[in-house]
Short mmCIF file of C-alpha atoms in Angstrom, two decimals:
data_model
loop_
_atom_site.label_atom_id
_atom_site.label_comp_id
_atom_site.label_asym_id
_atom_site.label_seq_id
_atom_site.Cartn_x
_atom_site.Cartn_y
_atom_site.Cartn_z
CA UNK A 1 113.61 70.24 122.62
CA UNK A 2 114.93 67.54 120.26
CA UNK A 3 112.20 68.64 117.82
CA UNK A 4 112.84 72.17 118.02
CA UNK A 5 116.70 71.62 117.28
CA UNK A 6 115.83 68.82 114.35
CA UNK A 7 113.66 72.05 113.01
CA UNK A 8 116.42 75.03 112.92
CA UNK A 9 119.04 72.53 111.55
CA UNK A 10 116.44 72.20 108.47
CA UNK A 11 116.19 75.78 108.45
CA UNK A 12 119.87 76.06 108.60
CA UNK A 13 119.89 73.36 105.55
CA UNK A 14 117.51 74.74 103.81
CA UNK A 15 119.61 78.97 103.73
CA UNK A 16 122.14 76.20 102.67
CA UNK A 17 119.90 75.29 99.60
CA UNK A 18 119.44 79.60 99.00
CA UNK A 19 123.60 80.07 99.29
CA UNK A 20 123.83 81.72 102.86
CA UNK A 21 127.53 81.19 103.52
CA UNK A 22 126.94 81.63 107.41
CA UNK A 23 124.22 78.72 107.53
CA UNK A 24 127.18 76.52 106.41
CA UNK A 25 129.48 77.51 108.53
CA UNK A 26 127.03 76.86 111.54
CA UNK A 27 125.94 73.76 110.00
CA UNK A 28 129.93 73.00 110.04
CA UNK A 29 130.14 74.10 113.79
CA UNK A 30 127.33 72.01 114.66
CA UNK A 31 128.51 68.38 112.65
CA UNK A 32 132.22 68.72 112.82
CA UNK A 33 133.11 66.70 115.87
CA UNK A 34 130.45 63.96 115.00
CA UNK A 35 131.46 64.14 111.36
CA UNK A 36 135.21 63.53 112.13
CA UNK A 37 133.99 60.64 115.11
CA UNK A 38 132.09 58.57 112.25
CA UNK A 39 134.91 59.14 109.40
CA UNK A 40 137.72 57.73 111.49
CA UNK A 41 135.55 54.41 111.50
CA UNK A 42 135.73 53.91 107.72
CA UNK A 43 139.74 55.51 107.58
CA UNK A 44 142.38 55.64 109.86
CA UNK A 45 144.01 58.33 108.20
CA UNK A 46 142.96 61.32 110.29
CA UNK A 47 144.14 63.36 107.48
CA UNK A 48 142.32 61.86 104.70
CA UNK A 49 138.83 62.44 106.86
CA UNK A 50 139.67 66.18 107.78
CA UNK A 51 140.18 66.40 104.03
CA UNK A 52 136.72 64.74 103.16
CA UNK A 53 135.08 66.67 105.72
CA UNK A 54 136.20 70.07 104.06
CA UNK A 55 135.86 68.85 100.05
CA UNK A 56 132.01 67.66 101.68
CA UNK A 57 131.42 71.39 102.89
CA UNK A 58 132.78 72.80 99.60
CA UNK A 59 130.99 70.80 97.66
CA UNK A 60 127.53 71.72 99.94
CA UNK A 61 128.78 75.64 99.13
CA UNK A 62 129.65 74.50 94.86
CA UNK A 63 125.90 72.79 94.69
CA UNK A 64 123.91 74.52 96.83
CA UNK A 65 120.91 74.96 94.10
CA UNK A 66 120.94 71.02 93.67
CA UNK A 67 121.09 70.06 97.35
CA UNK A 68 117.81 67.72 98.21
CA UNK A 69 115.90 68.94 100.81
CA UNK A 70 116.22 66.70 104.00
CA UNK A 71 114.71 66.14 106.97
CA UNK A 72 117.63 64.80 108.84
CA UNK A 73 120.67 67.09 107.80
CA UNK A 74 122.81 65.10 110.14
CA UNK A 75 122.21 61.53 108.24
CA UNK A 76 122.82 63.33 104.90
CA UNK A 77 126.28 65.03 105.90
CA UNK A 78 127.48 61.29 107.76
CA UNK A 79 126.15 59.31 104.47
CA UNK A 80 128.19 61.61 101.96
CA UNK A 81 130.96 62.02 103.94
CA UNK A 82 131.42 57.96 104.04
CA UNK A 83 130.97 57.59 100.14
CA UNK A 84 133.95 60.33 99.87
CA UNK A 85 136.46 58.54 101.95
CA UNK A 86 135.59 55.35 100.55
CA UNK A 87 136.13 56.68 97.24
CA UNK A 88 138.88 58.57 98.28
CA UNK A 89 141.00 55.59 99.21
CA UNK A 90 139.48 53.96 96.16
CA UNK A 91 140.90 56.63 94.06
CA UNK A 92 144.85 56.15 95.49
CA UNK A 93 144.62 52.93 94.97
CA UNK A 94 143.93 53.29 91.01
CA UNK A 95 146.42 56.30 91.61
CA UNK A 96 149.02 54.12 93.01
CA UNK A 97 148.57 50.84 91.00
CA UNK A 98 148.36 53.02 87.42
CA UNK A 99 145.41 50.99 86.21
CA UNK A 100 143.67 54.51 85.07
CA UNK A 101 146.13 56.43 82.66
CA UNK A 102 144.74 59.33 81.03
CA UNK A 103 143.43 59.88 77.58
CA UNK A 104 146.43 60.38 74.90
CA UNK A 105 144.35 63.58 74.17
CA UNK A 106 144.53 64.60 78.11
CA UNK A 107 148.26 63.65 78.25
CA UNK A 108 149.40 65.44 75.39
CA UNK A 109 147.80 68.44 75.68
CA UNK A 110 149.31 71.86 75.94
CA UNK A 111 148.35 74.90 76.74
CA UNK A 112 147.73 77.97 74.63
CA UNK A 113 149.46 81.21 75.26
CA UNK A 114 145.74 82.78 75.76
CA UNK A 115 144.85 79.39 77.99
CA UNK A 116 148.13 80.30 80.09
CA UNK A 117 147.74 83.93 80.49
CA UNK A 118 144.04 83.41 81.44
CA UNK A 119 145.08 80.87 84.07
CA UNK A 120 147.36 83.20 85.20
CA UNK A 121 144.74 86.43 85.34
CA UNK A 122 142.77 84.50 87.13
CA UNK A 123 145.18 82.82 89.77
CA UNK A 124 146.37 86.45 90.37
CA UNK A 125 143.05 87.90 90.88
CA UNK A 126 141.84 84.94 93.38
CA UNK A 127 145.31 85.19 95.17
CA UNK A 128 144.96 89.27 95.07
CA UNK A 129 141.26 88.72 96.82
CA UNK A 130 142.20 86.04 99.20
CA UNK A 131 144.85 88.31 100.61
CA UNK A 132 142.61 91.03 100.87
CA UNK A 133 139.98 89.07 102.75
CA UNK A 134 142.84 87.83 104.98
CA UNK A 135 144.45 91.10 106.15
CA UNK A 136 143.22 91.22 109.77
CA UNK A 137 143.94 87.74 110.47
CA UNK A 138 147.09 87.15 113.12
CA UNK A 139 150.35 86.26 111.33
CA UNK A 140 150.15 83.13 112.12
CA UNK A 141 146.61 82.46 111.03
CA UNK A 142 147.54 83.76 107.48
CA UNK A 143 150.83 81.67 107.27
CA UNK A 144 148.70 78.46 107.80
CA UNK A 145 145.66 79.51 105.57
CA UNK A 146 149.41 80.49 103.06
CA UNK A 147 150.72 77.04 103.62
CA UNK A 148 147.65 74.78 103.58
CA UNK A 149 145.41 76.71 100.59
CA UNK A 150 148.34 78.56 98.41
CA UNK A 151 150.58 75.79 98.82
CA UNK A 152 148.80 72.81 99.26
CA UNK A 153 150.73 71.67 102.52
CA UNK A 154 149.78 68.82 104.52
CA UNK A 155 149.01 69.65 108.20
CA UNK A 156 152.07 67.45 109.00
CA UNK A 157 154.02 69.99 106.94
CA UNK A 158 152.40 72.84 108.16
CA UNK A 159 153.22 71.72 111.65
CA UNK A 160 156.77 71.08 110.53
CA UNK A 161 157.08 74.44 108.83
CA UNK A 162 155.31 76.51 111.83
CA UNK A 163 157.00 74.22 114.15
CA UNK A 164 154.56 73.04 116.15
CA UNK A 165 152.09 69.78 116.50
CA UNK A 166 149.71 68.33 113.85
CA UNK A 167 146.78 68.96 115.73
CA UNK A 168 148.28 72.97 116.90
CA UNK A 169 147.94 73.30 112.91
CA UNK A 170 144.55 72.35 112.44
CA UNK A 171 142.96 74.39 115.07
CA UNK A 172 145.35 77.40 113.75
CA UNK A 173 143.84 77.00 110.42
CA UNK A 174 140.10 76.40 112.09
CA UNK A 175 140.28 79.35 113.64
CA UNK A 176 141.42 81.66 110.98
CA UNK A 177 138.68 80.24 108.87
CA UNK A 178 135.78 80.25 111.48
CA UNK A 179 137.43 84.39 112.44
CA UNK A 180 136.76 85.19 108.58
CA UNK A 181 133.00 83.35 108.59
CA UNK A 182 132.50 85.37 112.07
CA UNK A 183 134.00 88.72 110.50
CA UNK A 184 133.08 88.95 106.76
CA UNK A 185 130.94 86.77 104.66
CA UNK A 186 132.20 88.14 101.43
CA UNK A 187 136.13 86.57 102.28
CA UNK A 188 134.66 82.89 103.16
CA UNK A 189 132.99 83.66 99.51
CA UNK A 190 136.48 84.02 98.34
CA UNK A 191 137.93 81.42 99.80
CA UNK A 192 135.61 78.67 98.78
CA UNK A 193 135.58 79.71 95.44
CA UNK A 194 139.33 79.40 95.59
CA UNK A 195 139.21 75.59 95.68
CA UNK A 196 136.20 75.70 92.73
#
């Protein structure tokens, strides 16, 4: 039994490897509570693991044609996910204490008109798509996908905005993403390539 479910997750892994968007969200399905269990051991900011978690299954979806082929998928999603949050917290604490400023060339840089009207083509067209993809999702489903991916809310301000709890907004926004993998592949295309 434990053999035969060891064997479809590495078939799951390896549609992964060949870009099937619904392998990854069933790969998500199956690691998500044990994922979130094991980051909450390395960071108490529930928050900051969600966050890993998701930038871990976008970055499975951005590098699919370089993922290694495994033979235990589970080890491979708990090991990455524990060197993002410890580089995560790493990262605001360079952030906060200002020991990395940027290159003079980086900090002075500014954008073409062409640069800026390209940037905006192209936020226009993802934000056109994303709507699109969105359409038959409840209200409230779309306001949190709004707040969290258009805005770049926290879920504490998303549950402040759409009054209700932290956790209410999560599983809002889990749903509406897990309705579009369910519904369309083509949107959870979209929406992952939003964040790329």
């Amino acid at each position: 039994m434990l053999e035969n479910q060891n064997n479809n997750e590495i078939a799951l892994w390896n549609e992964i490897r060949k870009g099937n968007v619904l392998a990854l969200g069933e790969v998500y399905d199956i690691y998500i509570d044990d994922l979130f269990s094991y980051g909450i051991q390395f960071s108490e900011d529930r928050n900051h693991v969600m966050d890993c978690i998701h930038d871990l299954f976008l970055d499975l979806y951005k590098y699919q044609s370089r993922l290694a082929v495994t033979t235990n998928v589970k080890y491979y999603l708990l090991t990455s996910l524990k060197r993002k949050i410890i580089r995560g917290h790493k990262s605001k604490l360079t952030y906060y204490t200002n020991e990395t400023p940027l290159p003079n060339n980086q900090r002075n840089h500014i954008p073409s008109p062409e640069e800026e009207l390209i940037e905006m083509e192209n936020e226009w067209l993802r934000s056109h798509s994303l709507l699109k993809a969105t359409e038959f999702l409840t209200k409230r489903q779309q306001k949190g996908l709004s707040l969290r991916f258009y805005e770049k809310r926290s879920y504490e301000e998303i549950a402040e905005i759409m009054n209700t709890s932290v956790e209410t907004s999560r599983t809002i926004i889990y749903r509406a993403i897990k309705s579009l993998r369910k519904n369309i592949v083509l949107p959870i295309v979209i929406l992952v390539s939003y964040f790329l």
